[in-house]
Amino acid sequence: MYRTFVLFLLISSTYCDSSTLNNHHFPKNFKLGAATAAYQIEGGWNEDGKGVHMWDWYTHTFPEKIKFNYTADVACDSYHKWEEDVKLLKNLGVSHYRMSISWSRILPNGTANNINLKGVEYYLNIFKALKEANIEPMVTLYHWDLPIYFHEMGGWYNPLLAKYFGEYARVCYKYFGEYVKTWITINEPQSTCLGGYAEGTKAPGYIHMGEGLYQCAYVHLLAHASAYHIYDKEFREAQQGRISIVIDSGWAEPASDSDSDVSAAQVERDFVLGIYANPIYNGDWPQAVIDNVAQRSYLEGFPKSRLPQLTQEEIDFINGTSDFFCLNTYSTNYITSGNKVNESIGDPSYYLDKGTSSFVDPSWPSDVQWVHLVPWGFRKLLKYVYEHFNHPEIFVTENGWADLTGQLNDTNRITYISEYLSALLDAHYEDGVNVTGYTVWSLLDNFEWTNGYTQKLGLVQVDFQSENRTRTPKDSFKWYQGVIEKRCLVEECIE
Ligand SMILES: *[C@@H]1O[C@H](CO)[C@@H](O)[C@H](O)[C@H]1NC(C)=O
Ligand SMILES: *[C@@H]1O[C@H](CO)[C@@H](O)[C@H](O)[C@H]1NC(C)=O
Ligand SMILES: *[C@@H]1O[C@H](CO)[C@@H](O)[C@H](O)[C@H]1NC(C)=O
Ligand SMILES: *[C@@H]1O[C@H](CO)[C@@H](O)[C@H](O)[C@H]1NC(C)=O
Ligand SMILES: *[C@@H]1O[C@H](CO)[C@@H](O)[C@H](O)[C@H]1NC(C)=O
Ligand SMILES: *[C@@H]1O[C@H](CO)[C@@H](O)[C@H](O)[C@H]1NC(C)=O
């Protein structure tokens, strides 16, 4: 039966119809959910004692950096419409809802000496409603909305942040731990550090190509580990939950079989995924990162490497601080070698340290530049993560399709999600990858950072012109509802 099925897949894999989808049931206990994040949906930016955070400041101070000068001051207005959101989730049938807590709504100044009980109440109400609806909350403590006070202290460059993040995490465990059994410390440090502290295309907009990303990665790792240890030592026994960090990466496919492309793709993975994952799952920076940055720093005349060296104490503090692997992924790139490590000296740069160049196949379907329909890349990424980070349980915490129209007949979104779920089942059944959950980004069309409201990823359309922020389920909502109900991607599934 199984062999016939594989053969059938091989024969039919050139046709893009539902017959090519994996026809196994989702494994028992496999979780299917949806995600949002505080700043992207809540609004209520200065209500009920919330403090100002880095994205409030960034959108208000540099309006021209956001498409059409949009802000998320109101966004989906979920600060007032959260009950409607929970109803949608219940109707959708999800097992879990990934959401985030806004640090400055709980601690207006960022510091734990001043707790805003109105903010605590907002999240408690959501958690109680989710419990009532039998939906498990999966809660991110930090999804890019850094309290402004810490931003002014240097933000993710300042290792002191590790201490303050731990103190904030402790407040959350204390107030919410009764309801929340799955914690995520930090969302996508790769995107934050590259966009915010190296290229300057995201808040806070720093352009520090030589050192920014490495220092930012270092402080994120310390902060994550600090929040992990506090949970582990002070709360785990009583609350019986688990905790991890979300790491984001596309798949890096060698552009050809040549040795130089194959090794360039590995270096790309080390510099994009490995910088964040390796210290947590294996114990230090990837060796290629240590070597390349050290060599170029030396040739550039730096007294020591631009990469902060981890002390043994720091390695031990960070190593093993994860109960499972949370993965956000949207796309794939072809990788080929770019500059050599000893070329273009004098221009300290993360990109030159990495020394790779990437491109996409123009035939890959795509409506925005960061999402491409490449399900085989997703399958390879799952296998890679499983094999390189000690065979962790993998939970896909974000994946989804962006379009520019927000149309209700969103067939491209259905195609993307169904083919990615099919690739996930292939990874599980054929490659033996222990993947236990999938989370669509996003429940709602929302504030897509510097793209404002121009890129739509929701299963539910939000009318940002209406005072009511009227929510209308798209075709993909109904389709996903059916998948969750049948636990299967095709008409008839096998075990
Ligand atoms: C703390 O936050 C409150 C409310 O946002 C603000 O009024 C106050 O000035 C802040 N205090 C400090 C020390 O930043
Ligand atoms: C956006 O803000 C900039 C700077 O304040 C202003 O010059 C520009 O006219 C604004 N654009 C729109 C579309 O409102
Ligand atoms: C990280 O922890 C693992 C498991 O305890 C151990 O085998 C490994 O040697 C550690 N890595 C480093 C660099 O200390
Ligand atoms: C997958 O991970 C779960 C949770 O850690 C574990 O219970 C299960 O045994 C793992 N399955 C396999 C096949 O490794
Ligand atoms: C989807 O709906 C839009 C109008 O909302 C229409 O212009 C378009 O042709 C429809 N597309 C499909 C594939 O039905
Ligand atoms: C806004 O929502 C309220 C309550 O659901 C409804 O009574 C009202 O008609 C809506 N207004 C608009 C303009 O849709």
XYZ file of C-alpha atoms and ligand atoms in Angstrom:
579
model
C 0.000 0.000 0.000
C 2.713 2.374 1.083
C 4.985 1.557 -1.850
C 2.179 1.968 -4.333
C 1.441 5.305 -2.804
C 5.018 6.540 -3.117
C 5.148 5.365 -6.698
C 1.895 7.164 -7.413
C 3.338 10.328 -5.901
C 6.437 10.113 -8.077
C 4.424 9.612 -11.221
C 1.919 12.325 -10.480
C 4.198 14.853 -8.838
C 4.447 17.001 -11.952
C 0.732 17.740 -11.832
C -0.326 20.424 -9.447
C -3.684 19.140 -8.273
C -5.016 17.681 -5.053
C -4.110 14.149 -6.136
C -0.470 15.028 -5.456
C -1.195 15.901 -1.850
C -0.085 13.504 0.854
C -3.089 11.304 1.659
C -2.212 10.308 5.219
C -4.188 11.556 8.178
C -2.445 14.044 10.410
C -0.834 12.021 13.197
C -2.784 11.534 16.403
C -2.345 14.584 18.676
C -0.958 16.702 15.790
C -1.947 20.312 16.436
C -3.399 22.683 13.845
C -3.690 26.319 14.865
C -3.435 29.981 13.881
C -1.301 32.908 15.005
C -1.260 36.661 15.581
C 0.975 39.096 17.485
C 0.114 41.943 19.851
C 1.300 44.993 17.918
C -0.042 43.690 14.613
C -3.642 43.333 15.829
C -4.341 44.987 19.191
C -4.437 48.744 18.695
C -5.229 50.510 21.978
C -1.678 51.781 21.779
C -2.040 54.266 24.661
C -5.110 52.933 26.426
C -5.549 51.885 30.044
C -1.983 52.619 31.112
C -0.032 50.932 28.317
C 3.489 52.339 27.938
C 5.111 53.304 24.637
C 7.220 50.733 22.818
C 9.758 50.762 20.013
C 7.269 50.238 17.170
C 4.920 52.947 18.525
C 7.908 55.271 18.551
C 9.178 54.138 15.131
C 5.847 54.485 13.298
C 5.110 57.840 14.962
C 8.590 59.308 14.514
C 9.412 58.044 11.007
C 6.020 57.777 9.256
C 7.698 57.691 5.864
C 9.351 54.356 6.740
C 5.968 52.612 6.703
C 3.903 52.107 3.506
C 1.366 54.969 3.284
C 2.505 56.180 6.730
C 0.304 53.566 8.375
C 0.590 52.896 12.114
C -0.869 50.133 14.269
C -2.466 52.589 16.698
C -5.797 50.861 15.988
C -4.782 47.912 13.761
C -7.515 45.223 13.978
C -8.734 46.835 17.210
C -8.395 43.489 18.960
C -7.901 45.368 22.220
C -11.676 45.861 22.034
C -12.703 43.070 19.674
C -10.880 40.123 21.267
C -14.126 38.289 21.997
C -14.912 38.273 18.289
C -11.414 36.906 17.593
C -11.936 34.052 20.048
C -15.298 33.268 18.404
C -13.574 33.085 15.022
C -10.935 30.731 16.451
C -13.595 28.524 17.974
C -15.492 28.441 14.716
C -12.281 27.582 12.872
C -11.779 24.641 15.226
C -8.098 25.194 16.049
C -6.341 23.262 18.780
C -4.133 26.232 19.677
C -3.847 29.984 19.238
C -0.402 31.529 19.071
C -0.535 35.134 20.313
C 1.819 37.528 22.048
C 1.761 39.691 25.150
C 2.706 43.328 24.777
C 5.474 43.906 27.344
C 4.614 47.595 27.759
C 0.918 46.833 28.329
C 1.889 44.750 31.367
C 4.910 46.812 32.474
C 4.460 50.372 31.088
C 8.068 51.286 31.761
C 9.390 47.831 30.948
C 10.604 47.321 34.515
C 8.803 45.067 36.976
C 8.389 47.759 39.647
C 5.241 49.061 37.951
C 2.638 46.472 36.948
C -0.382 47.655 34.935
C -3.256 45.525 36.214
C -5.540 46.684 33.387
C -3.096 45.100 30.976
C -2.943 41.912 33.033
C -6.741 41.773 33.018
C -6.891 42.128 29.212
C -4.807 38.996 28.690
C -6.458 37.058 31.531
C -9.838 37.642 29.875
C -8.517 36.235 26.607
C -6.974 33.195 28.314
C -10.211 32.471 30.175
C -12.243 32.738 26.967
C -9.802 30.436 25.155
C -10.092 27.911 27.949
C -13.854 28.076 27.695
C -13.508 27.447 23.931
C -11.108 24.553 24.563
C -8.269 26.282 22.691
C -4.747 26.055 24.033
C -2.892 29.386 24.202
C 0.672 29.386 22.878
C 2.090 32.644 24.144
C 5.046 34.666 22.912
C 6.511 37.008 25.517
C 8.286 39.247 23.032
C 7.173 39.840 19.456
C 9.237 42.973 18.584
C 7.488 45.559 20.800
C 10.365 46.577 23.087
C 9.427 49.086 25.839
C 10.833 52.461 24.821
C 12.842 52.802 28.037
C 14.970 49.790 27.078
C 15.258 50.957 23.498
C 16.737 54.189 24.838
C 19.214 52.121 26.852
C 20.526 50.557 23.651
C 17.825 47.947 23.173
C 19.109 44.630 21.881
C 22.707 45.835 22.039
C 22.627 46.028 25.840
C 23.230 42.722 27.697
C 21.404 44.216 30.715
C 18.237 43.516 28.747
C 18.665 39.824 29.601
C 18.041 40.606 33.271
C 15.038 42.852 32.586
C 13.519 40.389 30.120
C 13.791 37.670 32.749
C 11.998 39.872 35.272
C 9.198 40.596 32.787
C 8.918 36.885 31.988
C 8.596 36.102 35.700
C 5.645 38.512 35.993
C 3.943 36.751 33.060
C 4.552 33.249 34.434
C 3.156 34.364 37.767
C -0.038 35.979 36.444
C -0.745 33.747 33.458
C 0.932 30.399 34.167
C -2.294 28.854 35.382
C -3.657 29.207 31.841
C -0.542 29.184 29.685
C 1.328 25.897 29.373
C 3.293 26.671 26.208
C 5.595 29.683 26.326
C 7.726 31.189 23.610
C 10.319 33.633 24.869
C 11.145 35.583 21.710
C 9.885 35.756 18.140
C 12.257 35.599 15.157
C 15.546 37.072 16.403
C 16.917 36.635 12.870
C 14.438 39.106 11.414
C 14.879 41.558 14.287
C 18.656 41.520 14.205
C 18.993 41.684 10.416
C 16.215 44.211 9.801
C 16.493 46.302 12.958
C 20.202 46.305 13.795
C 22.108 45.569 10.551
C 20.162 46.691 7.463
C 18.014 49.227 9.289
C 14.854 48.358 7.387
C 12.792 47.603 10.512
C 12.526 49.246 13.950
C 14.710 50.642 15.427
C 16.280 51.206 11.985
C 19.954 50.949 12.898
C 22.367 50.427 10.013
C 25.313 48.650 11.625
C 26.367 46.043 9.095
C 29.626 45.092 10.768
C 28.642 44.358 14.340
C 24.941 45.025 14.821
C 23.567 41.617 13.971
C 26.091 39.721 16.093
C 25.640 41.840 19.215
C 21.859 41.694 18.760
C 21.954 37.895 18.393
C 24.149 37.625 21.496
C 21.780 39.677 23.669
C 18.731 37.800 22.357
C 20.332 34.486 23.298
C 21.148 35.715 26.811
C 17.632 37.115 27.281
C 16.020 33.917 26.024
C 18.164 31.761 28.297
C 17.447 34.011 31.256
C 13.657 33.640 30.789
C 14.081 29.890 30.229
C 16.014 29.341 33.466
C 13.524 31.365 35.497
C 10.703 29.185 34.192
C 12.714 26.041 34.724
C 13.753 26.807 38.291
C 10.777 28.703 39.687
C 7.657 27.636 37.774
C 8.012 24.413 35.810
C 7.290 22.068 38.667
C 4.139 23.854 39.780
C 2.848 24.859 36.347
C 3.912 21.844 34.247
C 4.343 23.800 31.050
C 7.067 24.031 28.452
C 9.078 26.761 26.817
C 11.085 27.502 23.683
C 12.096 30.287 21.270
C 10.835 30.877 17.712
C 13.588 30.711 15.115
C 12.881 31.876 11.565
C 14.553 30.750 8.401
C 13.838 29.980 4.797
C 15.429 26.995 3.100
C 18.853 27.554 1.487
C 19.167 25.277 -1.553
C 22.512 25.024 -3.382
C 22.147 26.588 -6.841
C 23.943 23.568 -8.344
C 25.671 20.344 -7.302
C 29.080 22.016 -7.428
C 31.146 21.798 -4.238
C 31.272 25.568 -3.964
C 27.478 25.969 -4.161
C 26.891 23.105 -1.733
C 29.266 24.614 0.794
C 27.900 28.138 0.206
C 24.398 26.870 1.043
C 25.697 25.357 4.278
C 27.405 28.630 5.219
C 24.154 30.462 4.458
C 22.273 28.137 6.850
C 24.929 28.692 9.505
C 24.696 32.492 9.209
C 20.887 32.681 9.038
C 19.553 29.788 11.120
C 22.644 28.514 12.951
C 23.599 31.797 14.634
C 20.414 31.554 16.713
C 19.814 27.807 16.865
C 23.294 26.415 17.348
C 24.068 28.038 20.722
C 20.716 26.784 22.064
C 20.705 23.283 20.574
C 24.432 22.516 20.242
C 26.240 24.932 22.521
C 28.124 27.645 20.558
C 28.068 29.736 17.389
C 28.439 27.613 14.235
C 32.113 27.068 13.448
C 31.819 28.724 9.995
C 30.483 31.883 11.655
C 33.284 31.917 14.238
C 35.918 31.364 11.525
C 34.651 33.742 8.836
C 34.021 36.682 11.161
C 37.355 36.179 12.932
C 39.286 36.020 9.672
C 37.686 39.089 8.141
C 37.879 41.074 11.395
C 41.615 40.325 11.526
C 42.159 41.357 7.887
C 40.136 44.533 8.539
C 42.443 45.467 11.413
C 40.077 44.863 14.325
C 41.862 43.918 17.568
C 39.414 41.025 17.965
C 36.539 39.357 16.151
C 33.403 41.424 15.581
C 31.507 38.332 16.756
C 31.192 38.335 20.568
C 33.007 35.265 21.799
C 30.845 33.156 24.117
C 32.553 32.301 27.400
C 32.206 28.722 28.675
C 29.873 30.091 31.337
C 27.669 31.699 28.667
C 27.741 28.555 26.539
C 26.530 26.526 29.504
C 23.892 29.155 30.321
C 22.451 29.075 26.765
C 23.013 25.431 25.760
C 19.900 23.262 26.111
C 17.463 26.068 26.902
C 14.603 24.732 24.813
C 11.964 22.069 25.311
C 11.171 21.805 21.580
C 12.000 23.601 18.319
C 9.673 26.383 17.102
C 10.102 27.200 13.411
C 8.739 30.093 11.338
C 9.287 29.742 7.607
C 7.897 31.187 4.378
C 10.255 30.701 1.477
C 13.320 29.215 -0.213
C 16.379 30.685 -1.940
C 18.980 29.287 -4.284
C 22.454 29.935 -2.892
C 25.712 30.333 -4.717
C 29.087 31.610 -3.560
C 29.642 35.372 -3.608
C 32.768 37.075 -2.312
C 35.632 35.050 -0.831
C 36.297 35.516 2.878
C 39.502 37.432 2.095
C 37.935 39.664 -0.586
C 36.454 43.181 -0.307
C 38.332 43.845 2.896
C 37.761 47.215 4.550
C 33.982 47.091 4.521
C 32.882 45.319 7.717
C 29.656 43.558 6.821
C 27.577 40.595 7.859
C 26.926 39.918 4.170
C 30.618 39.867 3.288
C 31.337 37.682 6.341
C 28.758 35.257 4.979
C 30.097 35.552 1.434
C 27.105 33.994 -0.311
C 24.616 35.280 -2.799
C 21.034 34.185 -3.255
C 18.286 34.291 -5.836
C 14.851 32.844 -6.413
C 13.537 30.926 -9.391
C 11.243 33.353 -11.237
C 8.828 30.490 -11.901
C 8.089 30.062 -8.181
C 4.627 31.520 -7.546
C 4.782 34.651 -5.378
C 2.771 37.837 -4.747
C 5.258 39.492 -2.361
C 9.034 39.216 -2.376
C 9.403 37.190 0.840
C 6.869 34.379 0.250
C 7.303 31.814 -2.534
C 5.453 28.570 -3.117
C 8.281 26.007 -2.734
C 6.907 23.116 -0.659
C 9.930 20.877 -1.299
C 12.126 23.553 0.336
C 9.928 23.388 3.436
C 10.314 19.597 3.564
C 14.101 19.877 3.272
C 14.192 22.547 5.974
C 12.223 20.358 8.397
C 14.594 17.462 7.769
C 17.634 19.702 8.172
C 16.436 21.153 11.481
C 15.642 17.680 12.767
C 19.053 16.307 11.824
C 21.216 19.259 12.870
C 19.736 20.219 16.204
C 19.607 16.932 18.080
C 16.360 15.484 16.731
C 14.079 17.916 18.500
C 10.326 17.842 18.413
C 9.525 20.532 15.806
C 6.489 22.801 15.988
C 5.798 25.058 13.003
C 4.797 28.317 14.686
C 4.282 30.402 11.505
C 3.739 29.728 7.824
C 1.346 31.279 5.332
C 0.740 33.118 2.091
C 0.803 36.884 1.509
C -1.232 38.580 -1.195
C -1.857 42.215 -2.036
C -5.616 42.070 -2.559
C -7.046 40.499 0.585
C -9.653 38.877 -1.680
C -12.128 36.466 -0.142
C -11.653 33.882 -2.921
C -8.021 33.350 -1.842
C -7.248 30.219 -3.844
C -3.498 30.924 -3.863
C -3.494 30.826 -0.059
C -5.341 27.493 -0.075
C -2.854 26.086 -2.599
C 0.132 27.294 -0.555
C -1.066 26.002 2.800
C -2.276 22.680 1.420
C 1.026 22.033 -0.373
C 3.046 23.023 2.715
C 0.943 20.790 4.941
C 1.427 17.990 2.426
C 5.212 18.532 2.501
C 5.028 18.462 6.295
C 3.256 15.102 6.183
C 5.928 13.842 3.756
C 8.593 14.972 6.234
C 6.785 13.160 9.028
C 5.824 9.910 7.281
C 8.683 9.518 4.820
C 11.643 11.295 6.439
C 10.825 10.458 10.070
C 10.862 14.082 11.229
C 9.124 14.569 14.576
C 6.894 17.501 13.673
C 3.952 17.864 16.032
C 2.122 21.052 15.092
C 1.426 23.678 12.437
C 0.286 27.256 12.911
C -1.042 29.394 10.066
C 0.082 32.994 9.949
C -2.335 34.593 10.327
C -5.825 34.461 11.783
C -6.459 38.060 10.623
C -5.184 40.428 7.971
C -3.084 42.765 10.112
C -0.336 45.382 10.362
C 2.519 43.796 8.425
C 5.300 45.978 9.928
C 6.851 48.373 7.379
C 4.418 47.074 4.741
C 1.561 48.533 6.762
C -1.764 47.042 5.710
C -0.724 46.415 2.098
C 0.234 42.743 2.511
C -2.560 40.420 3.595
C -1.952 37.065 5.245
C -5.211 36.434 7.111
C -7.666 33.574 6.904
C -10.056 36.364 7.871
C -10.306 39.637 5.972
C -10.353 42.811 8.061
C -11.858 45.982 6.622
C -9.393 48.623 7.797
C -11.607 51.368 6.318
C -14.484 50.553 8.658
C -14.722 51.877 12.167
C -15.754 48.359 13.178
C -12.742 46.687 11.562
C -15.310 44.263 10.159
C -14.021 40.686 9.988
C -15.054 38.391 7.109
C -13.802 34.800 6.809
C -12.132 34.064 3.463
C -12.418 30.843 1.455
C -9.174 29.674 3.107
C -10.892 29.911 6.499
C -13.581 27.478 5.392
C -11.008 25.237 3.732
C -8.772 25.122 6.865
C -11.845 24.438 8.991
C -12.494 21.373 6.808
C -8.893 20.167 7.080
C -9.039 20.442 10.868
C -12.325 18.570 10.940
C -11.213 15.743 8.633
C -7.554 15.845 9.787
C -6.741 15.122 6.171
C -5.871 17.057 2.970
C -7.674 14.921 0.373
C -11.092 13.315 -0.019
C -10.136 10.009 1.566
C -7.190 9.604 3.914
C -5.271 6.537 5.016
C -3.698 6.005 8.446
C 6.489 54.938 33.645
O 5.349 54.815 32.819
C 4.335 55.744 33.129
C 3.127 55.403 32.298
O 3.476 55.227 30.938
C 4.869 57.145 32.870
O 3.875 58.099 33.210
C 6.113 57.372 33.727
O 6.693 58.605 33.400
C 7.132 56.285 33.496
N 8.220 56.402 34.454
C 9.494 56.259 34.111
C 10.481 56.357 35.226
O 9.848 56.062 32.973
C 4.024 60.556 5.107
O 4.761 61.296 6.038
C 5.720 62.137 5.423
C 6.591 62.731 6.538
O 5.797 63.198 7.589
C 4.994 63.201 4.606
O 5.918 64.049 3.984
C 4.161 62.477 3.553
O 3.380 63.415 2.834
C 3.248 61.454 4.167
N 2.659 60.634 3.139
C 1.381 60.253 3.124
C 0.957 59.326 2.017
O 0.581 60.626 3.976
C 25.756 21.336 24.940
O 25.024 20.380 25.685
C 25.133 19.049 25.185
C 24.175 18.179 25.958
O 24.351 18.359 27.323
C 26.569 18.592 25.275
O 26.693 17.306 24.724
C 27.439 19.576 24.490
O 28.802 19.230 24.647
C 27.231 21.003 24.958
N 27.962 21.901 24.062
C 28.979 22.661 24.467
C 29.672 23.455 23.391
O 29.341 22.769 25.622
C 8.257 13.408 19.277
O 8.269 14.367 20.313
C 7.373 14.077 21.356
C 7.404 15.224 22.334
O 8.706 15.465 22.764
C 7.772 12.769 22.021
O 6.832 12.465 23.037
C 7.754 11.668 20.991
O 8.217 10.478 21.556
C 8.638 12.041 19.808
N 8.465 11.064 18.774
C 9.477 10.530 18.125
C 9.131 9.559 17.060
O 10.647 10.833 18.347
C -12.126 36.705 -6.875
O -12.952 37.807 -6.553
C -12.562 39.016 -7.196
C -13.470 40.107 -6.672
O -13.493 40.089 -5.283
C -12.657 38.867 -8.683
O -12.202 40.048 -9.308
C -11.811 37.698 -9.135
O -12.002 37.453 -10.508
C -12.152 36.422 -8.351
N -11.177 35.420 -8.668
C -11.473 34.141 -8.780
C -10.325 33.209 -9.040
O -12.622 33.733 -8.677
C -20.571 48.034 13.835
O -20.831 46.933 14.699
C -21.992 47.121 15.483
C -22.050 45.954 16.472
O -21.701 44.754 15.855
C -23.210 47.199 14.569
O -24.354 47.420 15.342
C -23.016 48.351 13.597
O -24.060 48.384 12.668
C -21.706 48.221 12.853
N -21.472 49.403 12.064
C -21.063 49.356 10.806
C -20.837 50.678 10.151
O -20.867 48.300 10.218
